[in-house]
Short mmCIF file of N, CA and C in Angstrom, two decimals:
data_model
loop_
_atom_site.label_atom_id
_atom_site.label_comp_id
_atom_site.label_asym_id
_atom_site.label_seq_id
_atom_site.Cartn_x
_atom_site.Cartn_y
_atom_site.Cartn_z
N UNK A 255 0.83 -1.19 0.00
CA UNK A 255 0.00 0.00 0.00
C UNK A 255 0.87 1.24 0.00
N UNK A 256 0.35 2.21 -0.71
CA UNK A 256 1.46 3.48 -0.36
C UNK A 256 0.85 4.60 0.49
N UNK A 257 1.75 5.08 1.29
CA UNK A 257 1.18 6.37 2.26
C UNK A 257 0.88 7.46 1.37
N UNK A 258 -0.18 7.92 2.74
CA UNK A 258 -0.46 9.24 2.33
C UNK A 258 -0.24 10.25 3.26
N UNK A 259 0.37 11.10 3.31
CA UNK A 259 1.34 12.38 3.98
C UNK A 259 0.20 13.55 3.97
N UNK A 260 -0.82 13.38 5.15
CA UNK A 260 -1.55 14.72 5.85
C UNK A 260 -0.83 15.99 6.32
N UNK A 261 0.00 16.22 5.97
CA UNK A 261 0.67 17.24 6.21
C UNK A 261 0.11 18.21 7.03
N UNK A 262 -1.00 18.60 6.62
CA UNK A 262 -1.62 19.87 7.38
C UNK A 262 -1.98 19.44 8.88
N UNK A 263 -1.87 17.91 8.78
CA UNK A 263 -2.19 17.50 10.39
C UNK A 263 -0.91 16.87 10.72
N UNK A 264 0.04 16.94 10.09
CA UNK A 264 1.25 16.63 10.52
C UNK A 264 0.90 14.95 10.98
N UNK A 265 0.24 14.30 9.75
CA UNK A 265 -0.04 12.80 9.94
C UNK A 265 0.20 12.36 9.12
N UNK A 266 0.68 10.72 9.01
CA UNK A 266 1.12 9.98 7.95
C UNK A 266 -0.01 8.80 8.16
N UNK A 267 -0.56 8.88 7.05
CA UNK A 267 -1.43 6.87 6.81
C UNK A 267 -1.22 6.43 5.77
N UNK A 268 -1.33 5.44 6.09
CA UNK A 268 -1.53 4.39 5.05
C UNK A 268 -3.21 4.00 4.52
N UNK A 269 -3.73 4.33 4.77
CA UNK A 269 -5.29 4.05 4.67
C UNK A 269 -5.58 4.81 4.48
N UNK A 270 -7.16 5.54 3.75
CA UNK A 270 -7.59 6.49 3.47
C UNK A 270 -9.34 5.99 4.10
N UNK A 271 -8.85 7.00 5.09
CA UNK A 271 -10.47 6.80 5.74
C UNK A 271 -11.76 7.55 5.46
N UNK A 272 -12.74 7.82 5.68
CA UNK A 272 -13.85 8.83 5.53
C UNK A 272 -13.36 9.67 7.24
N UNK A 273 -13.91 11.02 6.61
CA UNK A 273 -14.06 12.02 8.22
C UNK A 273 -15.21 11.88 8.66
N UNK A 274 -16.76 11.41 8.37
CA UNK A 274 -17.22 10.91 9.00
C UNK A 274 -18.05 10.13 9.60
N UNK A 275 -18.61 9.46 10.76
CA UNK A 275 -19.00 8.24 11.05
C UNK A 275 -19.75 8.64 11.99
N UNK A 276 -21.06 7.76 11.73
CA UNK A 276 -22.20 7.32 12.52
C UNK A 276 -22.26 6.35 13.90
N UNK A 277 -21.14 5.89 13.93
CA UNK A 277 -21.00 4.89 14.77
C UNK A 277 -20.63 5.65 16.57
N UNK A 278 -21.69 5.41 17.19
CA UNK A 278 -21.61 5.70 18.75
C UNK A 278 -20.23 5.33 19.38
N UNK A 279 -20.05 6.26 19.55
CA UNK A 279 -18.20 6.26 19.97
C UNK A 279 -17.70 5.91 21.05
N UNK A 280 -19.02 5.56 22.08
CA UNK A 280 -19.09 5.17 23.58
C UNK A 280 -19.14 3.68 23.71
N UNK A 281 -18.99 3.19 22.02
CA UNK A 281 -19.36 1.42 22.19
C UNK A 281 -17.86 1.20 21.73
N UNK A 282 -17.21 2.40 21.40
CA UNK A 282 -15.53 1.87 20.62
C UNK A 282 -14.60 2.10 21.88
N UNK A 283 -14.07 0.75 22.42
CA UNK A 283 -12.93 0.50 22.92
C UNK A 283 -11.50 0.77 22.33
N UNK A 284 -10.75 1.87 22.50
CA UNK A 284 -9.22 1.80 22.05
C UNK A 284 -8.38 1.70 23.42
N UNK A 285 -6.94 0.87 22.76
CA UNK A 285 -6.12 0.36 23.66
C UNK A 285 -5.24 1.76 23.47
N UNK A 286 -5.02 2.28 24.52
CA UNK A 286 -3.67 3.25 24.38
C UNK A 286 -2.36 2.70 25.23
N UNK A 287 -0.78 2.46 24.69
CA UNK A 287 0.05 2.02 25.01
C UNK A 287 1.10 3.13 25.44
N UNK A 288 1.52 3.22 26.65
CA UNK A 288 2.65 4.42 26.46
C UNK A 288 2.99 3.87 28.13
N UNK A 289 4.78 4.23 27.96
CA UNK A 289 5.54 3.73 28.97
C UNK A 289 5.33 5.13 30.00
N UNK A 290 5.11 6.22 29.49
CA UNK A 290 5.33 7.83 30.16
C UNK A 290 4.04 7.67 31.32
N UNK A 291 3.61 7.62 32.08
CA UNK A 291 2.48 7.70 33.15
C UNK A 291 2.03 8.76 32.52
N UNK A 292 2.45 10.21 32.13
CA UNK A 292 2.18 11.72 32.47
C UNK A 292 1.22 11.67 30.72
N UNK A 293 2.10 10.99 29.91
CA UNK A 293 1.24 10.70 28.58
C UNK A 293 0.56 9.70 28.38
N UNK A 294 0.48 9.00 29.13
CA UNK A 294 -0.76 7.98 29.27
C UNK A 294 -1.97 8.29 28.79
N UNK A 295 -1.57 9.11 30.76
CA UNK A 295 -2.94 9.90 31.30
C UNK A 295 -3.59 10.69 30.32
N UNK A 296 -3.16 11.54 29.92
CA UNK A 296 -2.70 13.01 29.05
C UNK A 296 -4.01 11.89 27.57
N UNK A 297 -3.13 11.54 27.11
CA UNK A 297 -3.73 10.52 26.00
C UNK A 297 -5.04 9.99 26.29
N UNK A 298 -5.32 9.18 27.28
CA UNK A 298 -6.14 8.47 27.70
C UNK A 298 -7.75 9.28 28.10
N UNK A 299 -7.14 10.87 28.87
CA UNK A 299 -8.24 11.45 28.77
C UNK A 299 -8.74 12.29 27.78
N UNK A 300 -7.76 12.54 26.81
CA UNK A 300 -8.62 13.17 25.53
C UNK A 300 -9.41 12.08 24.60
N UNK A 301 -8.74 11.32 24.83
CA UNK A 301 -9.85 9.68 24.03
C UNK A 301 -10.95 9.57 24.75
N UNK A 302 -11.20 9.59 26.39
CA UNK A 302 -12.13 9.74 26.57
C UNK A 302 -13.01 10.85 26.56
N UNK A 303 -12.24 12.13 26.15
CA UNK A 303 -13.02 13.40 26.11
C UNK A 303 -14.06 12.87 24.78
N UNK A 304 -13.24 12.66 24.14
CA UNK A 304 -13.64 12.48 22.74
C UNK A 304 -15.21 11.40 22.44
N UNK A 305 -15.52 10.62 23.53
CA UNK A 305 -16.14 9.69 24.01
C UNK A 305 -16.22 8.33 23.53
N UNK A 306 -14.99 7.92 23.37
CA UNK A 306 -14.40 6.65 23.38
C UNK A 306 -14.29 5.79 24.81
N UNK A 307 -14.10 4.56 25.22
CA UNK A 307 -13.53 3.80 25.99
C UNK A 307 -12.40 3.78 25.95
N UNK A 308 -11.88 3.28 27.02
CA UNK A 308 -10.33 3.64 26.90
C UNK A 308 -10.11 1.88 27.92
N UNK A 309 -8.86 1.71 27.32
CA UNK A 309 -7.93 0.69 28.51
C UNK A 309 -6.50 1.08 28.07
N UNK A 310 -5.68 1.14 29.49
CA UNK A 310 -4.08 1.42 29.01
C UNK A 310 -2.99 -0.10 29.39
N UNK A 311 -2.12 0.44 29.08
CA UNK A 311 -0.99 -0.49 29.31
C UNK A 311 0.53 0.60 29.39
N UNK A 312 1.33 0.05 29.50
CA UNK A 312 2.65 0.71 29.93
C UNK A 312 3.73 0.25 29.70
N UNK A 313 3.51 -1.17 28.57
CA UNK A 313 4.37 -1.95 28.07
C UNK A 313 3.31 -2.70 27.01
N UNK A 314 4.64 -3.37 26.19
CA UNK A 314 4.00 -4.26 25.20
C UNK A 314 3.15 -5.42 25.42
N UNK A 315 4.12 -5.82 26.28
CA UNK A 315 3.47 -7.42 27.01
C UNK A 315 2.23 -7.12 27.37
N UNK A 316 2.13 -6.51 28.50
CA UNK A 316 0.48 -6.17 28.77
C UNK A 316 -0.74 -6.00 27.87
N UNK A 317 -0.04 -5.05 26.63
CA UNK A 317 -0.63 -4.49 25.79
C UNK A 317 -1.34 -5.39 25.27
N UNK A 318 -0.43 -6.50 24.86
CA UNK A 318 -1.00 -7.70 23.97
C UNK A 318 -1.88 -8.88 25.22
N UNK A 319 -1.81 -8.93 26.23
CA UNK A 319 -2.82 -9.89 27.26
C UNK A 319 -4.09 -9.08 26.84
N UNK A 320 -4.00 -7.42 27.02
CA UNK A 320 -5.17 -6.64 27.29
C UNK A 320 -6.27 -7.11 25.98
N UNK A 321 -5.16 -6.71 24.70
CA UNK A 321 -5.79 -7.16 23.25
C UNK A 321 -6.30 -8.15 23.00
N UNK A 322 -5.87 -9.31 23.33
CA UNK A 322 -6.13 -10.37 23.51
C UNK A 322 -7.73 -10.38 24.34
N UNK A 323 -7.74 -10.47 25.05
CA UNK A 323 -8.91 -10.76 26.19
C UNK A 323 -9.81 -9.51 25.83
N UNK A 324 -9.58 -7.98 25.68
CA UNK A 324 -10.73 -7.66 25.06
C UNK A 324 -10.87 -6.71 24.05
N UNK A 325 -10.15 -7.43 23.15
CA UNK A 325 -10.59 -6.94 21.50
C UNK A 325 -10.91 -5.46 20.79
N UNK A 326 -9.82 -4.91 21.37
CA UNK A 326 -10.26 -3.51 21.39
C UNK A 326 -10.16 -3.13 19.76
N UNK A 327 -11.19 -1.88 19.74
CA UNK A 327 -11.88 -1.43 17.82
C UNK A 327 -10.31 -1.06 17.29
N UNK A 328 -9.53 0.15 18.31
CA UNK A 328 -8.32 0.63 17.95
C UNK A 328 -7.06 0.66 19.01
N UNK A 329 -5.79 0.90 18.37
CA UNK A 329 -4.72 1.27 19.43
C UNK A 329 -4.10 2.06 19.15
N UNK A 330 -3.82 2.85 20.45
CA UNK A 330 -3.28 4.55 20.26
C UNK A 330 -1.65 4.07 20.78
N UNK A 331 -0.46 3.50 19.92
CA UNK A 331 1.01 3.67 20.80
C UNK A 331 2.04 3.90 20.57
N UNK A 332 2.85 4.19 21.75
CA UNK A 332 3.69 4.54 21.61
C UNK A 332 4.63 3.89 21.18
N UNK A 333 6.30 4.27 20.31
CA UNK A 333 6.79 3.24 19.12
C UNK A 333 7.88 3.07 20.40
N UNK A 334 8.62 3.81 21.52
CA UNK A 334 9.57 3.55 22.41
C UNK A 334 8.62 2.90 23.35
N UNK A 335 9.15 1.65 23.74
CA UNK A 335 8.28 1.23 25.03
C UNK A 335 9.50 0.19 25.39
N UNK A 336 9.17 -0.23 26.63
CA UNK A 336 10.26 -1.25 27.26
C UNK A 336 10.10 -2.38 26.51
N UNK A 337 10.29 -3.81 26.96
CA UNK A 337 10.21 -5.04 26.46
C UNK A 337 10.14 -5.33 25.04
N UNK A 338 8.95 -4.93 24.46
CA UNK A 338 8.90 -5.29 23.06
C UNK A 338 8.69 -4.02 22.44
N UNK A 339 8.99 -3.40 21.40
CA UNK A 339 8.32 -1.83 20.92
C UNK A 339 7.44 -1.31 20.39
N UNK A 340 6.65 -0.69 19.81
CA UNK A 340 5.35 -0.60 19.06
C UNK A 340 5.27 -0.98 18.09
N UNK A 341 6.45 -0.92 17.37
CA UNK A 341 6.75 -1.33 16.07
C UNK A 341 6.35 -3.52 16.20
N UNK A 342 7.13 -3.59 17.15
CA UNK A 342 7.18 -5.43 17.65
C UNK A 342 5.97 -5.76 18.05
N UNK A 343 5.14 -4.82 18.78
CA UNK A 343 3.62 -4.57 19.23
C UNK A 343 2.92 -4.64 17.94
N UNK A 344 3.34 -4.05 17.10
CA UNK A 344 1.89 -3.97 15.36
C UNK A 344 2.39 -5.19 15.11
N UNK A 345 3.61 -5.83 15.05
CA UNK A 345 4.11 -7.21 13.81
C UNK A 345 2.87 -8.30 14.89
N UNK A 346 3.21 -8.30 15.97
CA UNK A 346 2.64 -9.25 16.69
C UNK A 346 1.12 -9.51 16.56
N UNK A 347 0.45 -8.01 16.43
CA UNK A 347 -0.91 -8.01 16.19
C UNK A 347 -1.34 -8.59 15.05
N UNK A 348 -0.11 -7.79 14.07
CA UNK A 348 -0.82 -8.22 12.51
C UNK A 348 -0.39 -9.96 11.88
N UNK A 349 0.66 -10.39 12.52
CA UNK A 349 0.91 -11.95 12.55
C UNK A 349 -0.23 -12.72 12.57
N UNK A 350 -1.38 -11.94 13.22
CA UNK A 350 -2.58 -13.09 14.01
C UNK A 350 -3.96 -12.35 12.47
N UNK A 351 -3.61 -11.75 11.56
CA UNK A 351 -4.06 -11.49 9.81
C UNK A 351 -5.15 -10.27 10.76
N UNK A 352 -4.91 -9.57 12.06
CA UNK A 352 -5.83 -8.71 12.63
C UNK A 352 -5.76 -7.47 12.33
N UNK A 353 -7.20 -6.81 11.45
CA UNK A 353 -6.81 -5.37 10.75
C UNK A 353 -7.08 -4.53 12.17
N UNK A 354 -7.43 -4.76 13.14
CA UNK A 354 -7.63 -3.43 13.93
C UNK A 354 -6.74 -2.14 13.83
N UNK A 355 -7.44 -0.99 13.85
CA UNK A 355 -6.69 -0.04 13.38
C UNK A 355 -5.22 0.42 14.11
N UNK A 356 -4.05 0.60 14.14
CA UNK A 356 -3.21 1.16 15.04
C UNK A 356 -2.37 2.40 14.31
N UNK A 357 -2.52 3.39 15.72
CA UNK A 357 -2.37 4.72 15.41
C UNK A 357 -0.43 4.64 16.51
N UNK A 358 0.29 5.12 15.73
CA UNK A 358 1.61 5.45 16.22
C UNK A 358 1.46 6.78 16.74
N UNK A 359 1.90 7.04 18.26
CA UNK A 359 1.58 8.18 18.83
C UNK A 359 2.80 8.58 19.38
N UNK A 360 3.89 9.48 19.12
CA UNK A 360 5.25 9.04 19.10
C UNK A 360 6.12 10.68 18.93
N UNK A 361 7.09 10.84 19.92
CA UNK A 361 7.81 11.66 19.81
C UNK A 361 9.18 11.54 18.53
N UNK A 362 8.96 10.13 18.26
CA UNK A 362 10.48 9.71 16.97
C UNK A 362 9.56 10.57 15.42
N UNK A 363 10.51 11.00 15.10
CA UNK A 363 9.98 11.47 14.03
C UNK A 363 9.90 10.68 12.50
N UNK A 364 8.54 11.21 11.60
CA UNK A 364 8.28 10.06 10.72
C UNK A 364 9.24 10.47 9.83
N UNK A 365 9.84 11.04 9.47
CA UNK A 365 10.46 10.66 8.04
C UNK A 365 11.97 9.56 8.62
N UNK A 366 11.86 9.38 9.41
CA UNK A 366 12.91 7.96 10.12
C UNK A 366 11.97 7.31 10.37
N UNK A 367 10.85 7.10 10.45
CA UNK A 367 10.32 5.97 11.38
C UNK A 367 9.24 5.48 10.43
N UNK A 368 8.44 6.58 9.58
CA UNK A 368 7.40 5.78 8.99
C UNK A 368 7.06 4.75 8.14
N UNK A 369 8.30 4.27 7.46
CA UNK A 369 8.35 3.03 6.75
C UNK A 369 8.48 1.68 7.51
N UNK A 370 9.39 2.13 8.36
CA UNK A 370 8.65 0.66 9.73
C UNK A 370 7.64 0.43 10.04
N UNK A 371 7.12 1.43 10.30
CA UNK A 371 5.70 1.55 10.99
C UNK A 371 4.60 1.12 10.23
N UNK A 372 5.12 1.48 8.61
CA UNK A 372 4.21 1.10 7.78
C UNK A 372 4.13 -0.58 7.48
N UNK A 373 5.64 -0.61 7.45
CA UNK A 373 5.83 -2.70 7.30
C UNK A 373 5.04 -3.33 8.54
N UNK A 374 5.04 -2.74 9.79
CA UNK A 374 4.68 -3.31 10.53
C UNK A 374 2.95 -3.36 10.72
N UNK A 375 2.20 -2.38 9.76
CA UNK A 375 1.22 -2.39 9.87
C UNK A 375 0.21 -1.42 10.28
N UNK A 376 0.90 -0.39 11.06
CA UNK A 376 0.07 0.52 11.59
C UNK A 376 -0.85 1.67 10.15
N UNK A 377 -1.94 2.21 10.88
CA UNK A 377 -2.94 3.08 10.20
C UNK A 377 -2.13 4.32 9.77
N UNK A 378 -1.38 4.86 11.12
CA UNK A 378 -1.76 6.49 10.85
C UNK A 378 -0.59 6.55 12.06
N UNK A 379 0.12 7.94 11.92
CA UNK A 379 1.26 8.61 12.49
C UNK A 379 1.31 9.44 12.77
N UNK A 380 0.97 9.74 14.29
CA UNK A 380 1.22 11.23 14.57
C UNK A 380 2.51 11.61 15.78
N UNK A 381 3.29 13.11 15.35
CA UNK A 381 4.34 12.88 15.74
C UNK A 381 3.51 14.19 17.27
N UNK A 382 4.47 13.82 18.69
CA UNK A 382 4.34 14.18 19.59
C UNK A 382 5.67 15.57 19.22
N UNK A 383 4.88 16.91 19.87
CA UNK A 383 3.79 17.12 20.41
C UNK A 383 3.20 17.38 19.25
N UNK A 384 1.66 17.16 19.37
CA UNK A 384 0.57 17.31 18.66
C UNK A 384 -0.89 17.54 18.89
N UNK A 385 -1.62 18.74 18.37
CA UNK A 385 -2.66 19.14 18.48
C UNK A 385 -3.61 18.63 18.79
N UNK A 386 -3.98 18.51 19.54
CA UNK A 386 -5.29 17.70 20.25
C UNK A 386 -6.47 17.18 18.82
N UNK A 387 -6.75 18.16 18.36
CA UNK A 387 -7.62 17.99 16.98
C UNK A 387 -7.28 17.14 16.27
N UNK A 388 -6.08 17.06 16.44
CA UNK A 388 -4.84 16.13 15.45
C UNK A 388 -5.40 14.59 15.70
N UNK A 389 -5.51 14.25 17.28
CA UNK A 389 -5.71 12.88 17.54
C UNK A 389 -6.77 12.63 17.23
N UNK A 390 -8.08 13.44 17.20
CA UNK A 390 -9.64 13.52 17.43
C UNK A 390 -9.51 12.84 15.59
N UNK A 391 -9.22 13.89 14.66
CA UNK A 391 -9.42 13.93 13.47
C UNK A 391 -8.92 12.52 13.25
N UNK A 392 -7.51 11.79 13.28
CA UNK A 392 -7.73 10.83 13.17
C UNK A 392 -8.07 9.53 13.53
N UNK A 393 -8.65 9.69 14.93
CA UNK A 393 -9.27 8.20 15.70
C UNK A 393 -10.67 8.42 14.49
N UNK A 394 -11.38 9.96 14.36
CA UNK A 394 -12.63 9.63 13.64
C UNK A 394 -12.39 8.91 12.23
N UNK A 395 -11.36 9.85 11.52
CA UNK A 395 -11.09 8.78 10.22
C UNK A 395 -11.06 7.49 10.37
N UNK A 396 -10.50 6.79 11.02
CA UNK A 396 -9.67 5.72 11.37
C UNK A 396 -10.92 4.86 11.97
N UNK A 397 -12.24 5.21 12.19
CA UNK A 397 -13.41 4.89 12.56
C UNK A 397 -14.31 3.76 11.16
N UNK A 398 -13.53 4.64 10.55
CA UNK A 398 -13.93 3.89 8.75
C UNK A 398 -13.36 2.88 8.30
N UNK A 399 -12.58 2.37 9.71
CA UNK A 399 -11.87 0.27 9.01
C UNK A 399 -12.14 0.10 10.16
N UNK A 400 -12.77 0.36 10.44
CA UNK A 400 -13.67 -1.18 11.35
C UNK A 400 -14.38 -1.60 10.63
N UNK A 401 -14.41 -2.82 11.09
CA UNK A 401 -15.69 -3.69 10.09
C UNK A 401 -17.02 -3.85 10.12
N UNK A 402 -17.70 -3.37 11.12
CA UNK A 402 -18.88 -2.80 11.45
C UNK A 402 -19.80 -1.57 11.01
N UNK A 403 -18.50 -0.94 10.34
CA UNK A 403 -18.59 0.30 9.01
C UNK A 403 -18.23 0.26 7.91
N UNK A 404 -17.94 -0.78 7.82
CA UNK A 404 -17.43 -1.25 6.21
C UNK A 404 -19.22 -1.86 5.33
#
């Protein structure tokens, strides 16, 4: 697949989603992954501002028990993490042929990083720091590969 470079949102995907969706946003579970406590949090409550569900983790390992057991629509993570990395986090997901969407949420910058990110599978790239609108705009795009909206 080849990317597409949002520039104006300072986002990279690979997918081309619709902006927007009908789907009650209080029934979509996303996993957010980040080793930082302070960006977790930070993360975790604008997803829920946004009125999403939320579950976190703080490593990979976890990340993937959490995924596992409850099937979350999307994942918001980070590409530095201890044990395994986000990048090792998408191969692992997508090994198991699982499109759930994953959003790279990441202080490394993409023109180094986004072709990994892309082998490994992820949706969409946004580099830290970044505009709150930034995340909103694309969890909603990114609302358009689930399969429940397809």
């Amino acid at each position: 697949m080849q990317g597409k470079c949002c520039t104006e949102y300072n986002v990279v995907a690979n997918r081309t989603c619709d902006y927007e969706s009908t789907l009650n946003r209080s029934k979509v579970l996303i996993l957010v992954i980040d080793n930082d406590e302070d960006n977790l949090e930070l993360t975790s409550k604008l997803i829920s501002y946004y009125g999403f569900q939320v579950m976190t983790a703080t490593n990979s390992l976890k990340a993937l028990e959490i995924f596992k057991q409850y099937q979350p629509a999307m994942v918001v993570s980070e590409l530095m993490l201890p044990d395994v990395d986000g990048i090792g986090f998408a191969t692992c997901v997508r090994a198991g042929a699982n499109e759930t969407p994953i959003i790279a949420l990441t202080s490394l910058p993409s023109h180094l990083f986004y072709e990994q990110t892309l082998r490994a599978g992820f949706n969409a790239y946004i580099e830290k720091p970044f505009e709150f609108e930034t995340l909103e705009h694309v969890l909603t795009r990114c609302l358009k590969l689930l399969p429940s909206l397809s």
